[in-house]
Structures are given as C-alpha cells and as structure tokens.
Amino acid sequence: MSRRANGEGSIYQRKDGRWTGAVYVLNRDGGRQRRQVYGKTRAEVAGKVADLLSLNRKHIPAASVEVTVQQYAQSWLERLGASGLKPATVSNYRWVLDRHVLPHIGRQRLVALSPQHVRSLLLAVSESGVSPRTVQLSRAVLRSMLADAERDQLIHRNVAALVKGPRVEREEVVPWTADEAGTFLDSLEGHRLRPLFAVGVALGLRKGELLALRWQDVDLDVGVLRVRATVQRLGKGVGLVTGSPKTSRSRRTLPLPQVLIDTLREHRASQELERQEASSWHDSGLVFTTSKGTMIEPRNLNRFLDEAIERAGLRRIRFHDLRHTCASLLLAQGVSPRVVMEVLGHSQMSMTTDLYGHVMPSSLRSAADALDGVFG
C-alpha cells in the first residue's frame, strides 16, 4: 500500500471499535495543528477528514474545538448589544436562548453541533408544551447565531439551516365588531384611560406606540398624530425602555378624525387638572400616563383591559386585537388595503392582506359584480 502524502491525514479503528482520523489543519494564527476527529464508522470519519482537508486546500483555518454553544452565545449577545441592534431585539434573543436553546445544547462544542442536535432540541422544546411559534423562534434565533459563527469561521456549516422548522398555522384573527368596539368604549365613559383605547381602536397603534406617545407628536390644530417611538419592558432588571418604532414604516403620520381631536382635547385638559391636583407629578410629556404622570406599566394595562372587558360583558380579546379591530373596521368601510397598510405601519402589503383577507368580503363581492357587468 502506498504511503499517504504529508498532510493527507490518516484513519484507523481503535480498540473500542470506534474510528478516528487525524489531519494537520491551519490555525487562525497561521500555524498548523494536528486535529483528531471521531465517528462510529470509517465512512463517517472519512467525511470529516475530507472536510478538513478541503479547508486546507482553500487555506481556510479550521474552527476551534474548545468553544461551547453557551460560550459563543454569550459573546454573540454582547456583540449584538454593541452593534446598534434594538435592545428589545437583543433581549428577546437572550430570552429565547436562555429559556429554550441553551438548556438543551449549551454544553455542546460549537464545532461538533450536528443537525441531529438541532432536531433533538426542537423536539424537546415542542414537548415542553409551548406553541409551535415558540419552537419556530428557537430555531430562528439559533440559525441567526450560527450564521454569525460561520462568518467568523468558528464553524464550517450552519446546521440549523439544514433542519426544517415546524409548520406554524396562522391563527385566524377574530377582532371585535363595530358594535362590540362601541360597547367597550361606552363602558369606559368618564374613565381616564378611555382616550387611550379610543386612539387604539381608531388608529390601530401598537401598545408600545400608545405608551410612548408624547404631546409634542400630537398636533390637534392641524389634526395629525405622529408615531415616533415605542416602549418595551426588557428583562434582567433593565425595565421599561423607549426606542424607535419596529420598522421604518412604523414611523408614520396619521390624520385624526374629528372625534379623536375632541377626545384628545378633553383628555389634555383633564390631565392638566390631574397635574395641578397631584401631590407629586412627573412631567414626562406623555399623552397617556398614570395618575402621577409616569409611564403606564404595559402589564398593568393588559390587566385593566381584561377587567374592563369582563365588566362590559364582552368576549375577551388581547390588547393587540384592538389593532386588528381597527384594520377590520377600516376594510369593512371600503378603505383600500394599501391605506390600511399605511395606517398600521406594516412593512409589506402582504402582511395586511394575509392577516385581514377574511374580512374583505365586500371588496371581493364588488369584484365579482364587476365581472358580471363585463360578461353579462
């Protein structure tokens, strides 16, 4: 048998039956180091050796074998925080990793991570009782992290990209009808938070956008409202953080109907009276505040909504469904999906049509009637 050339690598079977291979690889500092790989079969080891030799031919350093998924995740999150990514996004990534990903694969060596590890992870997350959407997010965050690890040449392939994510069925949105929305607002007559819900139903602002809205962004003389900020609660002691809206299209200027102009004028006068009568007042400049002028805690707002719905005798919906209610009411009045997209601040038209296609029967009926006129 002819001898292997220098650097070609070797493969042999150990006494315990496992196979191992050895090959000299390039280090990140330009040097060379002997690397061993292992497997249950000769073919498995041969594949790993071939991958390393391919890197040598391309003069690409081999990934380090010491770094664990946990270690890389920590450095990755720190780098994201310094990259200008929104704190809320980094916080969400951290939560998904800490809660669902790292408990299962955190101790695995990054370079040894395989598609089977990813499949086992997704199965474990699914069996924990969470929604398919959470399983999908777990894979998405891991895939994003491994993409950066691949660009850093710490791994040679993104194994999360090789595994299919779970199929997530879009839940049908069942917003309030015009009568239900009217009943709810009537039930809040005289309450200091009624204007917040009136704006939420009429303009479809997100909860964070409502809580971050400042008087300087509301021009009641011209009759416009500008969405320029949003607020979110971040984990691990960070608290409430105000930042830029979700996307560039989320920064939008919306005309106010006269009923909202009147509502907000009354609300501003009531807030001024509260400020004068309060023993201590925090001058935050926010449109919607607590009775002391401070920012409203999002979780408290959710709790208030649940209690108010129960008192009004209506079917329960989430706060975000007020936004869906706005879209449904606009579409039912014949407003074009393009305009609804602008009102809601969606980044793509498909988001609007996919979410609310089922509440546009009148538009579809009009299209069918038009065809009758052509062919009839």
mmCIF file of C-alpha atoms in Angstrom:
data_model
loop_
_atom_site.group_PDB
_atom_site.id
_atom_site.type_symbol
_atom_site.label_atom_id
_atom_site.label_comp_id
_atom_site.label_asym_id
_atom_site.label_seq_id
_atom_site.Cartn_x
_atom_site.Cartn_y
_atom_site.Cartn_z
ATOM 1 C CA MET A 1 0.000 0.000 0.000
ATOM 2 C CA SER A 2 1.428 3.396 -0.954
ATOM 3 C CA ARG A 3 2.151 5.859 1.814
ATOM 4 C CA ARG A 4 -0.110 8.881 2.234
ATOM 5 C CA ALA A 5 1.322 12.235 1.279
ATOM 6 C CA ASN A 6 2.217 14.676 4.042
ATOM 7 C CA GLY A 7 -0.952 16.399 5.292
ATOM 8 C CA GLU A 8 -3.282 13.863 3.691
ATOM 9 C CA GLY A 9 -4.465 12.567 7.074
ATOM 10 C CA SER A 10 -4.903 9.096 8.473
ATOM 11 C CA ILE A 11 -7.867 6.954 9.528
ATOM 12 C CA TYR A 12 -7.801 3.951 11.830
ATOM 13 C CA GLN A 13 -10.013 1.906 14.152
ATOM 14 C CA ARG A 14 -9.495 2.000 17.900
ATOM 15 C CA LYS A 15 -9.596 -0.966 20.270
ATOM 16 C CA ASP A 16 -13.076 0.068 21.497
ATOM 17 C CA GLY A 17 -14.427 -0.231 17.945
ATOM 18 C CA ARG A 18 -14.757 3.466 17.207
ATOM 19 C CA TRP A 19 -12.995 5.059 14.272
ATOM 20 C CA THR A 20 -10.729 8.084 14.451
ATOM 21 C CA GLY A 21 -8.942 10.246 11.947
ATOM 22 C CA ALA A 22 -6.078 12.691 12.204
ATOM 23 C CA VAL A 23 -5.026 15.529 9.939
ATOM 24 C CA TYR A 24 -2.952 18.693 10.269
ATOM 25 C CA VAL A 25 -5.097 21.818 9.922
ATOM 26 C CA LEU A 26 -4.491 25.533 9.679
ATOM 27 C CA ASN A 27 -4.961 27.657 12.815
ATOM 28 C CA ARG A 28 -6.365 31.166 12.881
ATOM 29 C CA ASP A 29 -2.855 32.471 13.702
ATOM 30 C CA GLY A 30 -1.418 30.876 10.526
ATOM 31 C CA GLY A 31 0.218 27.877 12.224
ATOM 32 C CA ARG A 32 -0.656 24.209 11.882
ATOM 33 C CA GLN A 33 -2.061 21.812 14.459
ATOM 34 C CA ARG A 34 -2.893 18.112 14.495
ATOM 35 C CA ARG A 35 -6.648 17.633 14.694
ATOM 36 C CA GLN A 36 -8.423 14.374 15.516
ATOM 37 C CA VAL A 37 -11.990 13.513 14.578
ATOM 38 C CA TYR A 38 -14.124 10.579 15.696
ATOM 39 C CA GLY A 39 -17.077 8.531 14.476
ATOM 40 C CA LYS A 40 -18.898 5.222 14.664
ATOM 41 C CA THR A 41 -17.940 4.193 11.121
ATOM 42 C CA ARG A 42 -14.973 4.623 8.827
ATOM 43 C CA ALA A 43 -17.135 6.456 6.303
ATOM 44 C CA GLU A 44 -18.256 8.981 8.909
ATOM 45 C CA VAL A 45 -14.657 9.741 9.902
ATOM 46 C CA ALA A 46 -13.546 9.848 6.272
ATOM 47 C CA GLY A 47 -16.141 12.532 5.616
ATOM 48 C CA LYS A 48 -14.878 14.635 8.496
ATOM 49 C CA VAL A 49 -11.270 14.253 7.391
ATOM 50 C CA ALA A 50 -12.251 15.216 3.844
ATOM 51 C CA ASP A 51 -13.930 18.382 5.143
ATOM 52 C CA LEU A 52 -10.763 19.396 6.998
ATOM 53 C CA LEU A 53 -8.555 18.666 4.012
ATOM 54 C CA SER A 54 -10.879 20.755 1.844
ATOM 55 C CA LEU A 55 -10.374 23.681 4.210
ATOM 56 C CA ASN A 56 -6.618 23.228 3.960
ATOM 57 C CA ARG A 57 -6.746 23.372 0.165
ATOM 58 C CA LYS A 58 -8.754 26.611 0.401
ATOM 59 C CA HIS A 59 -6.338 27.990 3.048
ATOM 60 C CA ILE A 60 -9.237 28.406 5.492
ATOM 61 C CA PRO A 61 -8.423 27.997 9.218
ATOM 62 C CA ALA A 62 -10.209 25.108 10.931
ATOM 63 C CA ALA A 63 -12.750 26.018 13.591
ATOM 64 C CA SER A 64 -11.727 25.851 17.212
ATOM 65 C CA VAL A 65 -12.912 22.731 19.025
ATOM 66 C CA GLU A 66 -12.948 24.184 22.535
ATOM 67 C CA VAL A 67 -15.731 26.804 22.264
ATOM 68 C CA THR A 68 -19.141 25.633 23.503
ATOM 69 C CA VAL A 69 -22.529 26.835 22.265
ATOM 70 C CA GLN A 70 -23.037 28.509 25.662
ATOM 71 C CA GLN A 71 -19.758 30.418 25.426
ATOM 72 C CA TYR A 72 -20.362 31.602 21.905
ATOM 73 C CA ALA A 73 -23.945 32.602 22.692
ATOM 74 C CA GLN A 74 -22.748 34.907 25.457
ATOM 75 C CA SER A 75 -20.168 36.642 23.276
ATOM 76 C CA TRP A 76 -22.679 36.820 20.402
ATOM 77 C CA LEU A 77 -25.278 38.584 22.526
ATOM 78 C CA GLU A 78 -22.698 41.052 23.814
ATOM 79 C CA ARG A 79 -21.652 41.814 20.261
ATOM 80 C CA LEU A 80 -25.257 42.303 19.174
ATOM 81 C CA GLY A 81 -25.781 44.770 22.005
ATOM 82 C CA ALA A 82 -22.846 46.842 20.782
ATOM 83 C CA SER A 83 -23.884 46.634 17.113
ATOM 84 C CA GLY A 84 -26.756 49.099 17.376
ATOM 85 C CA LEU A 85 -29.453 46.417 17.259
ATOM 86 C CA LYS A 86 -32.525 47.424 19.225
ATOM 87 C CA PRO A 87 -32.268 46.498 22.921
ATOM 88 C CA ALA A 88 -35.694 44.857 22.748
ATOM 89 C CA THR A 89 -34.493 42.552 19.959
ATOM 90 C CA VAL A 90 -31.344 41.585 21.861
ATOM 91 C CA SER A 91 -33.438 40.981 24.980
ATOM 92 C CA ASN A 92 -35.809 38.728 23.043
ATOM 93 C CA TYR A 93 -32.884 36.758 21.585
ATOM 94 C CA ARG A 94 -31.402 36.351 25.051
ATOM 95 C CA TRP A 95 -34.712 35.119 26.461
ATOM 96 C CA VAL A 96 -35.174 32.525 23.722
ATOM 97 C CA LEU A 97 -31.610 31.245 24.116
ATOM 98 C CA ASP A 98 -31.686 31.120 27.925
ATOM 99 C CA ARG A 99 -35.164 29.638 28.158
ATOM 100 C CA HIS A 100 -35.265 27.151 25.290
ATOM 101 C CA VAL A 101 -31.959 26.646 23.459
ATOM 102 C CA LEU A 102 -29.031 26.641 25.880
ATOM 103 C CA PRO A 103 -30.553 24.269 28.485
ATOM 104 C CA HIS A 104 -30.506 21.569 25.782
ATOM 105 C CA ILE A 105 -27.364 22.206 23.716
ATOM 106 C CA GLY A 106 -25.393 24.831 25.655
ATOM 107 C CA ARG A 107 -22.688 22.363 26.709
ATOM 108 C CA GLN A 108 -22.152 21.023 23.203
ATOM 109 C CA ARG A 109 -18.962 22.069 21.472
ATOM 110 C CA LEU A 110 -19.877 24.570 18.789
ATOM 111 C CA VAL A 111 -17.839 22.816 16.108
ATOM 112 C CA ALA A 112 -19.431 19.442 16.948
ATOM 113 C CA LEU A 113 -23.025 20.648 16.689
ATOM 114 C CA SER A 114 -24.962 18.496 14.205
ATOM 115 C CA PRO A 115 -28.375 18.552 12.523
ATOM 116 C CA GLN A 116 -29.409 15.767 14.899
ATOM 117 C CA HIS A 117 -28.661 18.030 17.871
ATOM 118 C CA VAL A 118 -30.926 20.676 16.349
ATOM 119 C CA ARG A 119 -33.718 18.176 15.677
ATOM 120 C CA SER A 120 -33.481 16.898 19.258
ATOM 121 C CA LEU A 121 -33.583 20.473 20.531
ATOM 122 C CA LEU A 122 -36.732 21.320 18.577
ATOM 123 C CA LEU A 123 -38.411 18.124 19.767
ATOM 124 C CA ALA A 124 -37.574 18.900 23.401
ATOM 125 C CA VAL A 125 -38.875 22.464 23.110
ATOM 126 C CA SER A 126 -42.051 21.226 21.460
ATOM 127 C CA GLU A 127 -42.628 18.615 24.176
ATOM 128 C CA SER A 128 -42.290 21.287 26.870
ATOM 129 C CA GLY A 129 -45.791 22.437 25.941
ATOM 130 C CA VAL A 130 -45.000 25.720 24.188
ATOM 131 C CA SER A 131 -46.634 26.859 20.967
ATOM 132 C CA PRO A 132 -45.264 25.908 17.517
ATOM 133 C CA ARG A 133 -44.379 29.585 17.097
ATOM 134 C CA THR A 134 -42.004 29.366 20.080
ATOM 135 C CA VAL A 135 -40.378 26.274 18.586
ATOM 136 C CA GLN A 136 -40.003 28.190 15.337
ATOM 137 C CA LEU A 137 -38.405 31.136 17.162
ATOM 138 C CA SER A 138 -35.950 28.819 18.915
ATOM 139 C CA ARG A 139 -34.706 27.537 15.570
ATOM 140 C CA ALA A 140 -34.664 31.047 14.064
ATOM 141 C CA VAL A 141 -32.510 32.526 16.844
ATOM 142 C CA LEU A 142 -30.127 29.555 16.779
ATOM 143 C CA ARG A 143 -29.882 29.808 12.989
ATOM 144 C CA SER A 144 -29.066 33.524 13.204
ATOM 145 C CA MET A 145 -26.386 32.910 15.823
ATOM 146 C CA LEU A 146 -24.790 30.056 13.884
ATOM 147 C CA ALA A 147 -24.786 32.181 10.722
ATOM 148 C CA ASP A 148 -22.527 34.645 12.502
ATOM 149 C CA ALA A 149 -20.390 31.791 13.848
ATOM 150 C CA GLU A 150 -19.965 30.537 10.283
ATOM 151 C CA ARG A 151 -18.944 34.021 9.098
ATOM 152 C CA ASP A 152 -16.457 34.121 11.976
ATOM 153 C CA GLN A 153 -15.044 30.806 10.689
ATOM 154 C CA LEU A 154 -15.766 29.161 14.032
ATOM 155 C CA ILE A 155 -17.887 26.527 12.299
ATOM 156 C CA HIS A 156 -17.895 25.250 8.730
ATOM 157 C CA ARG A 157 -21.652 24.998 8.204
ATOM 158 C CA ASN A 158 -24.846 26.265 9.790
ATOM 159 C CA VAL A 159 -26.536 23.066 10.937
ATOM 160 C CA ALA A 160 -29.717 24.906 11.991
ATOM 161 C CA ALA A 161 -30.220 25.912 8.357
ATOM 162 C CA LEU A 162 -30.159 22.234 7.387
ATOM 163 C CA VAL A 163 -33.110 21.361 9.646
ATOM 164 C CA LYS A 164 -36.672 22.257 8.694
ATOM 165 C CA GLY A 165 -38.583 24.299 11.199
ATOM 166 C CA PRO A 166 -42.064 23.402 12.427
ATOM 167 C CA ARG A 167 -45.100 24.311 10.375
ATOM 168 C CA VAL A 168 -46.964 27.145 12.069
ATOM 169 C CA GLU A 169 -50.588 27.640 11.182
ATOM 170 C CA ARG A 170 -51.592 31.291 11.253
ATOM 171 C CA GLU A 171 -54.309 31.836 13.825
ATOM 172 C CA GLU A 172 -57.404 33.455 12.387
ATOM 173 C CA VAL A 173 -57.881 36.941 13.771
ATOM 174 C CA VAL A 174 -61.324 37.423 15.312
ATOM 175 C CA PRO A 175 -61.448 41.126 16.217
ATOM 176 C CA TRP A 176 -64.356 42.984 17.705
ATOM 177 C CA THR A 177 -67.200 44.131 15.505
ATOM 178 C CA ALA A 178 -68.130 47.813 15.314
ATOM 179 C CA ASP A 179 -70.913 47.187 17.849
ATOM 180 C CA GLU A 180 -68.561 45.416 20.263
ATOM 181 C CA ALA A 181 -65.932 48.155 19.983
ATOM 182 C CA GLY A 182 -68.608 50.799 20.553
ATOM 183 C CA THR A 183 -69.979 48.972 23.576
ATOM 184 C CA PHE A 184 -66.496 48.727 25.071
ATOM 185 C CA LEU A 185 -65.734 52.439 24.624
ATOM 186 C CA ASP A 186 -69.157 53.369 26.004
ATOM 187 C CA SER A 187 -68.434 51.270 29.099
ATOM 188 C CA LEU A 188 -65.311 53.381 29.746
ATOM 189 C CA GLU A 189 -67.151 56.723 29.554
ATOM 190 C CA GLY A 190 -65.596 59.066 32.119
ATOM 191 C CA HIS A 191 -62.555 56.856 32.793
ATOM 192 C CA ARG A 192 -59.134 58.480 32.443
ATOM 193 C CA LEU A 193 -57.911 55.673 30.150
ATOM 194 C CA ARG A 194 -60.801 55.811 27.702
ATOM 195 C CA PRO A 195 -58.884 58.154 25.313
ATOM 196 C CA LEU A 196 -56.030 55.620 25.111
ATOM 197 C CA PHE A 197 -58.384 52.869 23.969
ATOM 198 C CA ALA A 198 -60.221 55.236 21.632
ATOM 199 C CA VAL A 199 -56.957 56.032 19.844
ATOM 200 C CA GLY A 200 -56.003 52.344 19.845
ATOM 201 C CA VAL A 201 -59.242 51.288 18.169
ATOM 202 C CA ALA A 202 -59.449 54.201 15.748
ATOM 203 C CA LEU A 203 -55.802 54.304 14.595
ATOM 204 C CA GLY A 204 -54.526 50.803 15.352
ATOM 205 C CA LEU A 205 -51.446 51.905 17.279
ATOM 206 C CA ARG A 206 -49.427 49.190 18.961
ATOM 207 C CA LYS A 207 -49.435 49.140 22.746
ATOM 208 C CA GLY A 208 -45.829 50.328 22.913
ATOM 209 C CA GLU A 209 -46.588 53.150 20.478
ATOM 210 C CA LEU A 210 -49.521 54.335 22.602
ATOM 211 C CA LEU A 211 -47.499 54.305 25.815
ATOM 212 C CA ALA A 212 -44.594 56.204 24.197
ATOM 213 C CA LEU A 213 -46.805 58.843 22.513
ATOM 214 C CA ARG A 214 -45.866 62.408 23.530
ATOM 215 C CA TRP A 215 -47.869 65.577 23.285
ATOM 216 C CA GLN A 216 -45.169 67.084 21.079
ATOM 217 C CA ASP A 217 -46.099 64.457 18.469
ATOM 218 C CA VAL A 218 -49.807 65.362 18.520
ATOM 219 C CA ASP A 219 -50.972 68.472 16.636
ATOM 220 C CA LEU A 220 -54.641 68.971 17.438
ATOM 221 C CA ASP A 221 -54.827 72.211 15.449
ATOM 222 C CA VAL A 222 -53.675 70.543 12.239
ATOM 223 C CA GLY A 223 -55.297 67.253 13.233
ATOM 224 C CA VAL A 224 -52.386 64.817 12.937
ATOM 225 C CA LEU A 225 -50.617 62.332 15.188
ATOM 226 C CA ARG A 226 -47.010 61.250 14.596
ATOM 227 C CA VAL A 227 -45.772 57.827 15.689
ATOM 228 C CA ARG A 228 -42.111 58.338 16.545
ATOM 229 C CA ALA A 229 -41.331 55.977 19.436
ATOM 230 C CA THR A 230 -42.312 52.784 21.196
ATOM 231 C CA VAL A 231 -41.741 51.372 24.658
ATOM 232 C CA GLN A 232 -40.986 47.838 25.815
ATOM 233 C CA ARG A 233 -40.093 46.169 29.078
ATOM 234 C CA LEU A 234 -36.724 44.414 28.898
ATOM 235 C CA GLY A 235 -35.640 41.606 31.164
ATOM 236 C CA LYS A 236 -32.927 41.215 33.819
ATOM 237 C CA GLY A 237 -33.548 44.472 35.642
ATOM 238 C CA VAL A 238 -33.413 46.739 32.597
ATOM 239 C CA GLY A 239 -37.045 47.856 32.939
ATOM 240 C CA LEU A 240 -39.050 49.984 30.517
ATOM 241 C CA VAL A 241 -37.068 51.266 27.546
ATOM 242 C CA THR A 242 -38.204 53.772 24.929
ATOM 243 C CA GLY A 243 -36.799 53.326 21.465
ATOM 244 C CA SER A 244 -37.513 53.779 17.798
ATOM 245 C CA PRO A 245 -40.553 52.057 16.236
ATOM 246 C CA LYS A 246 -40.497 48.482 14.991
ATOM 247 C CA THR A 247 -39.650 49.317 11.349
ATOM 248 C CA SER A 248 -39.080 52.407 9.220
ATOM 249 C CA ARG A 249 -42.696 52.216 8.047
ATOM 250 C CA SER A 250 -43.823 52.193 11.654
ATOM 251 C CA ARG A 251 -42.719 55.828 11.806
ATOM 252 C CA ARG A 252 -45.827 57.364 10.365
ATOM 253 C CA THR A 253 -48.039 60.446 10.446
ATOM 254 C CA LEU A 254 -51.751 59.788 10.762
ATOM 255 C CA PRO A 255 -54.656 62.213 10.266
ATOM 256 C CA LEU A 256 -57.010 62.392 13.234
ATOM 257 C CA PRO A 257 -60.770 62.091 12.812
ATOM 258 C CA GLN A 258 -62.682 64.917 14.480
ATOM 259 C CA VAL A 259 -63.990 62.625 17.211
ATOM 260 C CA LEU A 260 -60.402 61.881 18.273
ATOM 261 C CA ILE A 261 -59.404 65.532 18.127
ATOM 262 C CA ASP A 262 -62.255 66.335 20.528
ATOM 263 C CA THR A 263 -61.392 63.359 22.739
ATOM 264 C CA LEU A 264 -57.729 64.328 22.990
ATOM 265 C CA ARG A 265 -58.534 67.986 23.715
ATOM 266 C CA GLU A 266 -60.701 66.880 26.639
ATOM 267 C CA HIS A 267 -58.033 64.433 27.748
ATOM 268 C CA ARG A 268 -55.324 67.112 27.726
ATOM 269 C CA ALA A 269 -57.489 69.387 29.884
ATOM 270 C CA SER A 270 -58.201 66.526 32.303
ATOM 271 C CA GLN A 271 -54.515 65.660 32.501
ATOM 272 C CA GLU A 272 -53.660 69.283 33.309
ATOM 273 C CA LEU A 273 -56.216 69.212 36.128
ATOM 274 C CA GLU A 274 -54.664 65.991 37.424
ATOM 275 C CA ARG A 275 -51.243 67.631 37.370
ATOM 276 C CA GLN A 276 -52.477 70.601 39.384
ATOM 277 C CA GLU A 277 -54.211 68.439 41.984
ATOM 278 C CA ALA A 278 -51.483 65.800 42.344
ATOM 279 C CA SER A 279 -49.219 65.970 45.398
ATOM 280 C CA SER A 280 -46.342 64.904 43.158
ATOM 281 C CA TRP A 281 -46.325 64.845 39.366
ATOM 282 C CA HIS A 282 -43.720 63.549 36.946
ATOM 283 C CA ASP A 283 -43.700 65.803 33.906
ATOM 284 C CA SER A 284 -42.987 63.123 31.303
ATOM 285 C CA GLY A 285 -44.675 64.839 28.379
ATOM 286 C CA LEU A 286 -46.546 61.618 27.623
ATOM 287 C CA VAL A 287 -50.108 61.676 26.332
ATOM 288 C CA PHE A 288 -51.200 58.672 28.376
ATOM 289 C CA THR A 289 -49.808 58.362 31.906
ATOM 290 C CA THR A 290 -50.579 57.109 35.378
ATOM 291 C CA SER A 291 -52.332 59.440 37.826
ATOM 292 C CA LYS A 292 -48.849 60.672 38.814
ATOM 293 C CA GLY A 293 -47.680 61.476 35.298
ATOM 294 C CA THR A 294 -45.402 58.456 34.960
ATOM 295 C CA MET A 295 -45.346 55.899 32.168
ATOM 296 C CA ILE A 296 -48.021 53.217 32.358
ATOM 297 C CA GLU A 297 -46.712 49.720 33.024
ATOM 298 C CA PRO A 298 -47.669 47.541 29.997
ATOM 299 C CA ARG A 299 -48.664 44.597 32.176
ATOM 300 C CA ASN A 300 -50.981 46.819 34.209
ATOM 301 C CA LEU A 301 -52.626 47.978 31.002
ATOM 302 C CA ASN A 302 -53.223 44.361 29.981
ATOM 303 C CA ARG A 303 -54.771 43.658 33.375
ATOM 304 C CA PHE A 304 -57.022 46.704 33.142
ATOM 305 C CA LEU A 305 -58.211 45.660 29.682
ATOM 306 C CA ASP A 306 -59.166 42.177 30.893
ATOM 307 C CA GLU A 307 -61.125 43.618 33.814
ATOM 308 C CA ALA A 308 -62.828 46.257 31.657
ATOM 309 C CA ILE A 309 -63.898 43.652 29.091
ATOM 310 C CA GLU A 310 -65.397 41.490 31.813
ATOM 311 C CA ARG A 311 -67.311 44.434 33.269
ATOM 312 C CA ALA A 312 -68.623 45.312 29.799
ATOM 313 C CA GLY A 313 -69.797 41.721 29.272
ATOM 314 C CA LEU A 314 -67.857 41.286 26.039
ATOM 315 C CA ARG A 315 -65.853 38.357 24.708
ATOM 316 C CA ARG A 316 -62.216 38.586 25.674
ATOM 317 C CA ILE A 317 -59.606 39.762 23.184
ATOM 318 C CA ARG A 318 -55.931 40.654 23.587
ATOM 319 C CA PHE A 319 -54.696 44.223 23.584
ATOM 320 C CA HIS A 320 -53.106 43.630 20.178
ATOM 321 C CA ASP A 321 -56.530 42.650 18.856
ATOM 322 C CA LEU A 322 -57.609 46.287 19.183
ATOM 323 C CA ARG A 323 -55.195 46.863 16.314
ATOM 324 C CA HIS A 324 -56.867 44.066 14.363
ATOM 325 C CA THR A 325 -60.228 45.638 15.165
ATOM 326 C CA CYS A 326 -59.088 48.931 13.634
ATOM 327 C CA ALA A 327 -57.990 47.203 10.439
ATOM 328 C CA SER A 328 -61.199 45.207 10.153
ATOM 329 C CA LEU A 329 -63.394 48.269 10.637
ATOM 330 C CA LEU A 330 -61.460 50.243 8.014
ATOM 331 C CA LEU A 331 -61.638 47.419 5.476
ATOM 332 C CA ALA A 332 -65.351 46.925 6.152
ATOM 333 C CA GLN A 333 -65.858 50.611 5.320
ATOM 334 C CA GLY A 334 -64.225 50.084 1.934
ATOM 335 C CA VAL A 335 -60.817 51.586 2.773
ATOM 336 C CA SER A 336 -58.207 50.079 0.442
ATOM 337 C CA PRO A 337 -55.700 47.554 1.867
ATOM 338 C CA ARG A 338 -52.891 49.893 0.778
ATOM 339 C CA VAL A 339 -54.236 52.682 3.000
ATOM 340 C CA VAL A 340 -54.808 50.256 5.869
ATOM 341 C CA MET A 341 -51.196 49.151 5.479
ATOM 342 C CA GLU A 342 -50.048 52.771 5.889
ATOM 343 C CA VAL A 343 -52.282 53.328 8.909
ATOM 344 C CA LEU A 344 -50.996 50.226 10.691
ATOM 345 C CA GLY A 345 -47.378 50.801 9.701
ATOM 346 C CA HIS A 346 -46.926 47.374 8.116
ATOM 347 C CA SER A 347 -43.642 46.935 6.279
ATOM 348 C CA GLN A 348 -45.209 44.932 3.419
ATOM 349 C CA MET A 349 -48.600 44.797 1.751
ATOM 350 C CA SER A 350 -48.646 41.000 2.167
ATOM 351 C CA MET A 351 -48.798 41.405 5.945
ATOM 352 C CA THR A 352 -52.046 43.342 5.617
ATOM 353 C CA THR A 353 -53.694 41.086 3.054
ATOM 354 C CA ASP A 354 -52.589 37.839 4.757
ATOM 355 C CA LEU A 355 -53.916 38.983 8.131
ATOM 356 C CA TYR A 356 -57.157 40.532 7.001
ATOM 357 C CA GLY A 357 -58.096 38.830 3.754
ATOM 358 C CA HIS A 358 -61.008 37.147 5.507
ATOM 359 C CA VAL A 359 -62.590 40.483 6.462
ATOM 360 C CA MET A 360 -62.783 41.862 2.933
ATOM 361 C CA PRO A 361 -65.889 40.083 1.602
ATOM 362 C CA SER A 362 -67.493 43.280 0.346
ATOM 363 C CA SER A 363 -64.449 44.052 -1.804
ATOM 364 C CA LEU A 364 -64.469 40.542 -3.239
ATOM 365 C CA ARG A 365 -68.228 40.780 -3.888
ATOM 366 C CA SER A 366 -67.665 44.045 -5.719
ATOM 367 C CA ALA A 367 -65.047 42.358 -7.899
ATOM 368 C CA ALA A 368 -67.460 39.533 -8.727
ATOM 369 C CA ASP A 369 -70.245 42.009 -9.533
ATOM 370 C CA ALA A 370 -67.868 43.902 -11.812
ATOM 371 C CA LEU A 371 -67.173 40.730 -13.763
ATOM 372 C CA ASP A 372 -70.930 40.193 -14.122
ATOM 373 C CA GLY A 373 -71.101 43.582 -15.754
ATOM 374 C CA VAL A 374 -68.367 42.671 -18.225
ATOM 375 C CA PHE A 375 -69.598 39.214 -19.203
ATOM 376 C CA GLY A 376 -73.301 39.528 -18.546
#
